[in-house]
């Protein structure tokens, strides 16, 4: 399904597919078992432009459009969602926050290296006590002369133990979401500690951490955006993050479709390929439909971003549908594979494990529904 992709967009997708088929697909199960991707792939991905997409050329990026970004996230999701998470958190959530809200010095300091994959970023919003209710976070930053002292705890932080810089959201006043400020905290700062969370259901190749900050001293020049604007920075950035998650989920659904067709046409029962059975085709048709519908929602959102139109509700719709579709498609794909789908000889079990978190992070399905409901009715269910 190609709508009206430009030649450049199609060429990038083909390049990305070819690269990931060689460099990621053969290793993804091993990385999953090792609970870590081989980080040697990071500079290789950067060379291809994965980390620099949507970062302008003047800051070392390749300056692509968001449809291309969506295609890249789809290919990463199809190959290994752990890789997709590394890219979309480091260059997406962190890089784009700096790009849109940073000073010239902050952009010069961080963007070229984030685009080159020589430095990674993590996004420190969620805390043990605040997931959906992000506006209620309790990490605190207090003034100490010209500096800030940041203290608090962050949970489920992608790239947490690998990152060079943490974008930390901390409370600078008791004014709810309006009392939150963003800081760029180097992870080698005294008082900063990251502890890896092991034993995840999926996304095992990707580092997920708990962050502990105890009186971490940062200069005022590490503040990203105005005091009290942190929540808006986080929410605006998450709108684009949700597009990345949605696109990654399209990749999962596409991978499930390809794996199911390949298996069903190869596997014979009752003397013929199982693909010839109507009930198997029913499962495959559902996966195919989910792939198209999720992709169209993701592309619609990417196109809105490229045209400078409001896209927040479209991002929530794409993220909601695509993440639920990814779980459904992976489940259907396992059904097509039968017992073979329950072990790691085929990619579908990993697709299901990886897909499951997509309905949770960057805003649960329930939060996306309430954002959509608020947009439709004009009434907030949160207050
Ligand atoms: N972009 C820019 N600004 C936004 C915004 C967005 N998408 N959403 C909200 N804001 C602004 C609002 O305009 C409001 O600004 P004013 O102070 O000028 O009025 C401010 O932020 C507070 O907004 P709101 O009252 O809607 O905040 P709530 O506390 O009600 O939060 C939800 C709304 C629940 C939608 C938000 O907390 C959310 O998205 N939660 C999920 C968090 C999440 O995704 N966590 C995953 C973390 S990364 S794994």
CSV table of C-alpha atoms and ligand atoms in Angstrom, one decimal:
chain,number,residue,atom,x,y,z
A,1,UNK,CA,0.0,0.0,0.0
A,2,UNK,CA,1.8,3.1,-1.2
A,3,UNK,CA,-0.5,6.1,-1.6
A,4,UNK,CA,1.6,8.8,-3.1
A,5,UNK,CA,5.1,8.3,-1.5
A,6,UNK,CA,7.8,10.2,-3.3
A,7,UNK,CA,10.7,8.4,-4.9
A,8,UNK,CA,13.0,9.6,-2.0
A,9,UNK,CA,10.6,8.2,0.6
A,10,UNK,CA,10.4,4.9,-1.2
A,11,UNK,CA,14.2,4.8,-1.6
A,12,UNK,CA,14.7,5.4,2.1
A,13,UNK,CA,12.3,2.7,3.0
A,14,UNK,CA,14.0,0.2,0.7
A,15,UNK,CA,17.4,1.2,2.1
A,16,UNK,CA,16.1,0.8,5.7
A,17,UNK,CA,14.5,-2.6,5.0
A,18,UNK,CA,17.7,-3.9,3.3
A,19,UNK,CA,19.9,-2.6,6.2
A,20,UNK,CA,17.7,-4.1,8.9
A,21,UNK,CA,17.3,-7.4,7.2
A,22,UNK,CA,21.1,-7.8,7.2
A,23,UNK,CA,22.0,-6.1,10.5
A,24,UNK,CA,19.1,-6.7,12.8
A,25,UNK,CA,16.7,-9.5,11.8
A,26,UNK,CA,19.4,-12.3,12.1
A,27,UNK,CA,20.4,-11.1,15.6
A,28,UNK,CA,17.1,-10.0,17.2
A,29,UNK,CA,16.3,-13.3,19.0
A,30,UNK,CA,19.8,-13.4,20.5
A,31,UNK,CA,19.5,-9.8,21.6
A,32,UNK,CA,16.2,-10.6,23.1
A,33,UNK,CA,17.7,-13.5,25.0
A,34,UNK,CA,20.7,-11.5,26.1
A,35,UNK,CA,18.4,-8.6,27.2
A,36,UNK,CA,20.5,-6.2,25.2
A,37,UNK,CA,20.9,-5.3,21.6
A,38,UNK,CA,24.5,-5.1,20.4
A,39,UNK,CA,25.1,-1.3,20.7
A,40,UNK,CA,27.6,-1.5,17.8
A,41,UNK,CA,24.5,-1.2,15.6
A,42,UNK,CA,23.8,2.3,16.9
A,43,UNK,CA,26.5,4.2,14.8
A,44,UNK,CA,25.6,2.0,11.8
A,45,UNK,CA,21.9,3.1,12.1
A,46,UNK,CA,23.0,6.7,12.5
A,47,UNK,CA,25.1,6.5,9.3
A,48,UNK,CA,22.0,5.5,7.5
A,49,UNK,CA,20.2,8.5,8.9
A,50,UNK,CA,17.8,6.8,11.4
A,51,UNK,CA,18.9,9.1,14.3
A,52,UNK,CA,19.1,12.3,12.1
A,53,UNK,CA,15.6,12.1,10.5
A,54,UNK,CA,13.7,15.3,11.3
A,55,UNK,CA,16.8,16.9,12.8
A,56,UNK,CA,17.8,19.7,10.4
A,57,UNK,CA,21.0,19.5,8.4
A,58,UNK,CA,22.5,22.5,10.2
A,59,UNK,CA,22.5,20.4,13.4
A,60,UNK,CA,24.0,17.3,11.8
A,61,UNK,CA,20.7,15.6,10.9
A,62,UNK,CA,19.3,14.7,7.5
A,63,UNK,CA,16.2,16.9,7.8
A,64,UNK,CA,13.6,14.5,6.4
A,65,UNK,CA,9.9,14.9,6.6
A,66,UNK,CA,7.6,13.0,9.0
A,67,UNK,CA,6.2,10.6,6.5
A,68,UNK,CA,9.8,9.4,6.0
A,69,UNK,CA,10.2,9.3,9.8
A,70,UNK,CA,7.0,7.2,10.0
A,71,UNK,CA,8.4,4.8,7.3
A,72,UNK,CA,11.6,4.5,9.2
A,73,UNK,CA,9.8,3.7,12.5
A,74,UNK,CA,7.7,1.1,10.6
A,75,UNK,CA,10.8,-0.6,9.3
A,76,UNK,CA,12.4,-0.6,12.8
A,77,UNK,CA,9.2,-2.0,14.3
A,78,UNK,CA,9.1,-4.7,11.7
A,79,UNK,CA,12.7,-5.7,12.4
A,80,UNK,CA,13.0,-5.2,16.2
A,81,UNK,CA,10.9,-2.8,18.4
A,82,UNK,CA,13.9,-2.6,20.8
A,83,UNK,CA,15.8,-0.7,18.1
A,84,UNK,CA,12.8,1.5,17.3
A,85,UNK,CA,12.6,2.5,20.9
A,86,UNK,CA,16.2,3.5,21.1
A,87,UNK,CA,15.8,5.8,18.1
A,88,UNK,CA,12.5,7.3,18.8
A,89,UNK,CA,13.3,8.1,22.4
A,90,UNK,CA,16.8,9.4,21.8
A,91,UNK,CA,16.3,11.4,18.6
A,92,UNK,CA,12.5,11.7,18.8
A,93,UNK,CA,11.5,12.6,22.4
A,94,UNK,CA,14.8,14.1,23.5
A,95,UNK,CA,16.2,15.4,20.2
A,96,UNK,CA,12.9,17.0,19.1
A,97,UNK,CA,12.4,18.6,22.6
A,98,UNK,CA,15.8,20.2,22.2
A,99,UNK,CA,15.1,21.2,18.6
A,100,UNK,CA,11.8,22.9,19.4
A,101,UNK,CA,12.5,24.3,22.8
A,102,UNK,CA,16.3,24.6,23.2
A,103,UNK,CA,18.6,27.6,23.1
A,104,UNK,CA,21.1,27.8,20.2
A,105,UNK,CA,23.8,26.6,22.6
A,106,UNK,CA,21.7,23.6,23.7
A,107,UNK,CA,21.0,22.6,20.1
A,108,UNK,CA,24.7,22.9,19.2
A,109,UNK,CA,25.7,20.9,22.3
A,110,UNK,CA,23.4,18.0,21.9
A,111,UNK,CA,21.8,17.7,18.5
A,112,UNK,CA,24.8,16.8,16.3
A,113,UNK,CA,25.8,14.0,18.6
A,114,UNK,CA,22.2,12.7,19.0
A,115,UNK,CA,21.9,12.7,15.2
A,116,UNK,CA,25.2,10.9,14.9
A,117,UNK,CA,24.3,8.3,17.5
A,118,UNK,CA,27.4,9.1,19.5
A,119,UNK,CA,25.3,10.2,22.4
A,120,UNK,CA,21.9,8.8,23.4
A,121,UNK,CA,19.1,10.5,25.3
A,122,UNK,CA,16.4,9.3,27.7
A,123,UNK,CA,13.1,11.0,28.6
A,124,UNK,CA,12.5,11.3,32.3
A,125,UNK,CA,8.8,11.9,32.8
A,126,UNK,CA,7.2,8.9,34.4
A,127,UNK,CA,7.7,8.3,38.2
A,128,UNK,CA,6.7,5.5,40.6
A,129,UNK,CA,3.7,7.6,41.6
A,130,UNK,CA,2.8,9.2,38.3
A,131,UNK,CA,2.1,7.4,35.1
A,132,UNK,CA,-1.1,8.6,33.4
A,133,UNK,CA,-1.3,11.6,35.7
A,134,UNK,CA,2.0,13.0,34.5
A,135,UNK,CA,1.0,16.6,35.6
A,136,UNK,CA,1.2,15.4,39.2
A,137,UNK,CA,4.9,14.4,39.2
A,138,UNK,CA,6.9,15.0,42.4
A,139,UNK,CA,10.6,15.2,41.4
A,140,UNK,CA,11.7,18.6,42.4
A,141,UNK,CA,14.2,21.2,41.2
A,142,UNK,CA,15.1,24.0,43.6
A,143,UNK,CA,17.3,27.1,42.9
A,144,UNK,CA,20.7,27.1,44.6
A,145,UNK,CA,22.4,30.4,43.6
A,146,UNK,CA,22.8,30.3,39.8
A,147,UNK,CA,22.2,26.5,39.7
A,148,UNK,CA,19.4,24.1,40.2
A,149,UNK,CA,19.4,21.0,42.4
A,150,UNK,CA,17.3,18.2,41.0
A,151,UNK,CA,16.0,15.4,43.3
A,152,UNK,CA,13.6,12.7,42.5
A,153,UNK,CA,13.0,9.2,41.0
A,154,UNK,CA,11.9,8.2,37.5
A,155,UNK,CA,10.6,4.8,36.4
A,156,UNK,CA,10.4,2.7,33.2
A,157,UNK,CA,12.9,5.0,31.4
A,158,UNK,CA,13.9,3.7,27.9
A,159,UNK,CA,17.7,4.0,27.3
A,160,UNK,CA,18.1,4.9,31.0
A,161,UNK,CA,21.3,3.1,31.5
A,162,UNK,CA,22.7,3.9,28.1
A,163,UNK,CA,21.9,7.6,27.9
A,164,UNK,CA,24.4,10.4,28.0
A,165,UNK,CA,21.7,13.0,28.7
A,166,UNK,CA,18.4,12.7,30.5
A,167,UNK,CA,15.6,15.1,29.8
A,168,UNK,CA,14.2,15.3,33.3
A,169,UNK,CA,10.9,16.9,34.2
A,170,UNK,CA,10.8,18.3,37.7
A,171,UNK,CA,8.5,20.4,39.8
A,172,UNK,CA,9.7,24.0,40.4
A,173,UNK,CA,6.4,25.1,42.0
A,174,UNK,CA,3.3,23.5,43.4
A,175,UNK,CA,1.1,24.6,40.6
A,176,UNK,CA,0.1,21.2,39.1
A,177,UNK,CA,1.1,20.8,35.4
A,178,UNK,CA,2.0,24.5,35.3
A,179,UNK,CA,4.7,24.0,38.0
A,180,UNK,CA,6.9,21.6,36.0
A,181,UNK,CA,10.2,22.6,34.3
A,182,UNK,CA,12.4,20.6,32.0
A,183,UNK,CA,16.2,20.1,32.5
A,184,UNK,CA,18.9,18.5,30.4
A,185,UNK,CA,20.8,16.5,32.9
A,186,UNK,CA,24.1,14.8,31.9
A,187,UNK,CA,23.9,11.3,33.2
A,188,UNK,CA,27.5,11.4,34.6
A,189,UNK,CA,26.5,14.2,37.0
A,190,UNK,CA,27.2,13.5,40.7
A,191,UNK,CA,24.0,12.3,42.4
A,192,UNK,CA,22.6,10.7,39.2
A,193,UNK,CA,22.1,6.9,39.2
A,194,UNK,CA,20.4,4.6,36.7
A,195,UNK,CA,19.5,1.0,37.6
A,196,UNK,CA,18.4,-1.3,34.8
A,197,UNK,CA,15.0,-3.1,35.1
A,198,UNK,CA,15.4,-6.7,34.1
A,199,UNK,CA,12.8,-9.4,33.4
A,200,UNK,CA,10.5,-7.4,31.1
A,201,UNK,CA,7.8,-9.3,29.1
A,202,UNK,CA,9.0,-7.7,25.9
A,203,UNK,CA,11.4,-5.1,24.5
A,204,UNK,CA,14.1,-7.1,26.2
A,205,UNK,CA,16.9,-5.9,23.9
A,206,UNK,CA,16.3,-2.3,25.0
A,207,UNK,CA,17.6,-0.9,28.3
A,208,UNK,CA,14.8,0.2,30.6
A,209,UNK,CA,15.8,1.8,33.9
A,210,UNK,CA,14.9,3.4,37.1
A,211,UNK,CA,16.6,6.8,37.6
A,212,UNK,CA,17.5,8.2,41.0
A,213,UNK,CA,18.5,11.9,41.3
A,214,UNK,CA,19.8,13.2,44.5
A,215,UNK,CA,20.6,16.9,44.6
A,216,UNK,CA,22.0,16.7,41.1
A,217,UNK,CA,23.4,20.1,40.4
A,218,UNK,CA,22.8,21.6,36.9
A,219,UNK,CA,23.4,25.2,35.8
A,220,UNK,CA,20.5,27.3,34.7
A,221,UNK,CA,21.7,26.9,31.1
A,222,UNK,CA,20.6,23.2,31.4
A,223,UNK,CA,17.0,24.3,31.8
A,224,UNK,CA,15.0,23.5,28.6
A,225,UNK,CA,12.4,26.1,27.9
A,226,UNK,CA,10.8,28.5,30.4
A,227,UNK,CA,10.3,27.8,34.0
A,228,UNK,CA,6.8,26.2,34.3
A,229,UNK,CA,6.6,25.1,30.7
A,230,UNK,CA,7.9,21.6,31.2
A,231,UNK,CA,4.5,19.9,31.0
A,232,UNK,CA,3.7,21.5,27.7
A,233,UNK,CA,7.1,20.5,26.3
A,234,UNK,CA,6.4,16.9,27.5
A,235,UNK,CA,2.9,16.8,26.0
A,236,UNK,CA,3.9,18.4,22.7
A,237,UNK,CA,6.8,16.0,22.4
A,238,UNK,CA,4.7,13.0,23.3
A,239,UNK,CA,2.2,13.9,20.5
A,240,UNK,CA,5.1,13.2,18.0
A,241,UNK,CA,6.3,10.3,20.1
A,242,UNK,CA,2.8,8.7,19.7
A,243,UNK,CA,3.2,8.9,15.9
A,244,UNK,CA,6.5,7.0,16.3
A,245,UNK,CA,4.9,4.3,18.5
A,246,UNK,CA,2.0,4.0,16.0
A,247,UNK,CA,4.4,3.6,13.1
A,248,UNK,CA,6.5,1.1,15.0
A,249,UNK,CA,3.2,-0.9,15.6
A,250,UNK,CA,2.4,-0.8,11.9
A,251,UNK,CA,5.8,-2.5,11.4
A,252,UNK,CA,4.8,-5.2,14.0
A,253,UNK,CA,1.5,-5.8,12.1
A,254,UNK,CA,3.3,-5.9,8.8
A,255,UNK,CA,5.9,-8.4,10.2
A,256,UNK,CA,3.0,-10.6,11.5
A,257,UNK,CA,1.3,-10.5,8.1
A,258,UNK,CA,4.5,-11.5,6.3
A,259,UNK,CA,5.3,-14.3,8.8
A,260,UNK,CA,1.8,-15.6,8.7
A,261,UNK,CA,1.5,-15.8,4.9
A,262,UNK,CA,4.9,-17.4,4.7
A,263,UNK,CA,4.1,-20.0,7.3
A,264,UNK,CA,0.5,-20.7,6.1
A,265,UNK,CA,1.6,-21.3,2.5
A,266,UNK,CA,4.5,-23.6,3.6
A,267,UNK,CA,2.8,-25.6,6.3
A,268,UNK,CA,0.5,-28.4,5.2
A,269,UNK,CA,-2.2,-30.2,7.1
A,270,UNK,CA,-4.9,-32.5,5.8
A,271,UNK,CA,-2.9,-32.8,2.6
A,272,UNK,CA,-2.8,-29.1,1.6
A,273,UNK,CA,-1.3,-25.8,2.7
A,274,UNK,CA,-3.1,-24.4,5.7
A,275,UNK,CA,-3.4,-21.1,3.7
A,276,UNK,CA,-6.1,-22.8,1.7
A,277,UNK,CA,-8.4,-23.1,4.7
A,278,UNK,CA,-11.0,-20.4,5.1
A,279,UNK,CA,-10.5,-20.0,8.8
A,280,UNK,CA,-6.7,-19.4,8.3
A,281,UNK,CA,-7.5,-16.9,5.6
A,282,UNK,CA,-9.9,-15.2,8.0
A,283,UNK,CA,-7.0,-14.7,10.5
A,284,UNK,CA,-4.7,-13.4,7.7
A,285,UNK,CA,-7.4,-11.1,6.4
A,286,UNK,CA,-7.8,-9.5,9.8
A,287,UNK,CA,-4.0,-9.0,10.1
A,288,UNK,CA,-3.9,-7.5,6.6
A,289,UNK,CA,-6.8,-5.1,7.4
A,290,UNK,CA,-5.1,-4.0,10.6
A,291,UNK,CA,-1.9,-3.3,8.7
A,292,UNK,CA,-3.7,-1.1,6.2
A,293,UNK,CA,-5.9,0.8,8.7
A,294,UNK,CA,-3.0,1.4,11.2
A,295,UNK,CA,-0.7,2.5,8.4
A,296,UNK,CA,-3.3,5.0,7.0
A,297,UNK,CA,-3.8,6.5,10.4
A,298,UNK,CA,-0.1,6.8,11.0
A,299,UNK,CA,0.5,8.4,7.6
A,300,UNK,CA,-2.4,10.8,8.0
A,301,UNK,CA,-0.9,12.0,11.2
A,302,UNK,CA,2.6,12.3,9.7
A,303,UNK,CA,1.1,14.2,6.8
A,304,UNK,CA,-0.6,16.6,9.2
A,305,UNK,CA,2.7,17.3,10.9
A,306,UNK,CA,4.4,17.9,7.6
A,307,UNK,CA,1.8,20.3,6.5
A,308,UNK,CA,2.0,22.2,9.9
A,309,UNK,CA,-1.6,21.3,10.8
A,310,UNK,CA,-2.8,20.4,14.4
A,311,UNK,CA,-2.1,16.6,14.8
A,312,UNK,CA,-2.4,15.8,18.5
A,313,UNK,CA,-5.8,14.0,18.2
A,314,UNK,CA,-4.7,12.2,15.0
A,315,UNK,CA,-1.6,11.0,16.9
A,316,UNK,CA,-3.7,9.7,19.7
A,317,UNK,CA,-6.0,7.9,17.2
A,318,UNK,CA,-3.1,6.4,15.3
A,319,UNK,CA,-1.3,5.3,18.5
A,320,UNK,CA,-4.5,3.8,20.0
A,321,UNK,CA,-5.5,1.9,16.9
A,322,UNK,CA,-2.1,0.8,15.9
A,323,UNK,CA,-1.0,-0.4,19.3
A,324,UNK,CA,-4.2,-2.4,19.8
A,325,UNK,CA,-3.9,-3.7,16.3
A,326,UNK,CA,-0.3,-4.8,16.9
A,327,UNK,CA,-1.4,-7.0,19.9
A,328,UNK,CA,-4.4,-8.3,17.9
A,329,UNK,CA,-2.2,-9.1,14.9
A,330,UNK,CA,0.5,-10.8,16.9
A,331,UNK,CA,-2.1,-12.9,18.6
A,332,UNK,CA,-3.7,-13.8,15.3
A,333,UNK,CA,-0.3,-14.6,13.8
A,334,UNK,CA,0.4,-17.0,16.7
A,335,UNK,CA,-2.9,-18.7,16.0
A,336,UNK,CA,-1.9,-19.2,12.3
A,337,UNK,CA,1.4,-20.7,13.5
A,338,UNK,CA,-0.1,-23.0,16.0
A,339,UNK,CA,2.4,-24.5,18.5
A,340,UNK,CA,5.2,-23.2,16.3
A,341,UNK,CA,4.2,-19.7,17.1
A,342,UNK,CA,4.6,-20.2,20.8
A,343,UNK,CA,8.4,-20.7,20.6
A,344,UNK,CA,11.2,-18.5,19.3
A,345,UNK,CA,11.8,-20.3,16.0
A,346,UNK,CA,9.4,-17.8,14.4
A,347,UNK,CA,9.2,-14.1,15.2
A,348,UNK,CA,5.6,-14.0,16.1
A,349,UNK,CA,5.9,-14.7,19.9
A,350,UNK,CA,8.4,-11.9,20.2
A,351,UNK,CA,6.1,-9.6,18.2
A,352,UNK,CA,3.4,-10.3,20.8
A,353,UNK,CA,5.7,-9.7,23.8
A,354,UNK,CA,7.0,-6.5,22.2
A,355,UNK,CA,3.6,-5.3,21.1
A,356,UNK,CA,2.0,-5.6,24.6
A,357,UNK,CA,3.7,-2.5,26.0
A,358,UNK,CA,2.7,-0.3,23.1
A,359,UNK,CA,-0.9,0.0,24.6
A,360,UNK,CA,0.7,1.2,27.8
A,361,UNK,CA,3.6,3.5,27.3
A,362,UNK,CA,3.5,7.1,25.9
A,363,UNK,CA,-0.1,7.1,27.1
A,364,UNK,CA,-2.3,4.1,27.7
A,365,UNK,CA,-5.1,3.2,25.3
A,366,UNK,CA,-7.5,4.6,27.9
A,367,UNK,CA,-5.7,7.9,28.0
A,368,UNK,CA,-5.7,8.1,24.2
A,369,UNK,CA,-9.5,7.5,24.3
A,370,UNK,CA,-10.0,10.3,26.8
A,371,UNK,CA,-7.8,12.7,24.7
A,372,UNK,CA,-10.0,11.8,21.7
A,373,UNK,CA,-13.2,12.1,23.7
A,374,UNK,CA,-12.1,15.5,25.0
A,375,UNK,CA,-11.4,16.7,21.5
A,376,UNK,CA,-14.8,15.5,20.3
A,377,UNK,CA,-16.9,16.8,23.2
A,378,UNK,CA,-14.8,19.7,24.5
A,379,UNK,CA,-15.1,18.2,28.0
A,380,UNK,CA,-12.1,16.9,29.9
A,381,UNK,CA,-12.5,13.7,31.8
A,382,UNK,CA,-9.3,14.4,33.8
A,383,UNK,CA,-10.5,17.4,35.8
B,1,LIG,N1,0.6,19.8,23.7
B,1,LIG,C1,0.9,21.0,24.2
B,1,LIG,N2,0.3,21.4,25.4
B,1,LIG,C2,-0.6,20.6,26.0
B,1,LIG,C3,-0.9,19.3,25.4
B,1,LIG,C4,-0.3,19.0,24.2
B,1,LIG,N3,-0.6,17.8,23.6
B,1,LIG,N4,-1.8,18.7,26.3
B,1,LIG,C5,-2.0,19.5,27.3
B,1,LIG,N5,-1.2,20.7,27.1
B,1,LIG,C6,-1.2,21.8,28.0
B,1,LIG,C7,-2.7,22.3,28.2
B,1,LIG,O1,-3.0,23.2,27.2
B,1,LIG,C8,-2.6,23.1,29.5
B,1,LIG,O2,-2.0,24.3,29.3
B,1,LIG,P1,-2.5,25.7,30.1
B,1,LIG,O3,-1.9,25.5,31.5
B,1,LIG,O4,-2.0,26.8,29.4
B,1,LIG,O5,-4.0,25.6,30.2
B,1,LIG,C9,-1.6,22.2,30.3
B,1,LIG,O6,-0.8,21.5,29.3
B,1,LIG,C10,-2.2,21.2,31.2
B,1,LIG,O7,-3.1,20.4,30.4
B,1,LIG,P2,-4.2,19.5,31.0
B,1,LIG,O8,-5.0,20.2,31.9
B,1,LIG,O9,-4.9,18.8,29.8
B,1,LIG,O10,-3.4,18.4,31.8
B,1,LIG,P3,-3.8,17.1,32.6
B,1,LIG,O11,-3.1,17.0,33.8
B,1,LIG,O12,-5.3,17.1,32.6
B,1,LIG,O13,-3.2,15.9,31.6
B,1,LIG,C11,-3.3,14.1,30.1
B,1,LIG,C12,-3.8,15.5,30.5
B,1,LIG,C13,-3.9,13.0,31.0
B,1,LIG,C14,-3.8,13.9,28.7
B,1,LIG,C15,-1.8,14.0,30.2
B,1,LIG,O14,-1.4,14.0,31.5
B,1,LIG,C16,-1.3,12.7,29.5
B,1,LIG,O15,-1.1,12.7,28.3
B,1,LIG,N6,-1.0,11.7,30.3
B,1,LIG,C17,-0.3,10.5,29.8
B,1,LIG,C18,1.2,10.7,30.1
B,1,LIG,C19,2.0,9.8,29.2
B,1,LIG,O16,1.8,9.7,28.0
B,1,LIG,N7,2.9,9.2,29.9
B,1,LIG,C20,3.9,8.3,29.2
B,1,LIG,C21,5.2,8.9,29.5
B,1,LIG,S1,6.4,8.5,28.3
B,1,LIG,S2,6.5,6.6,28.4
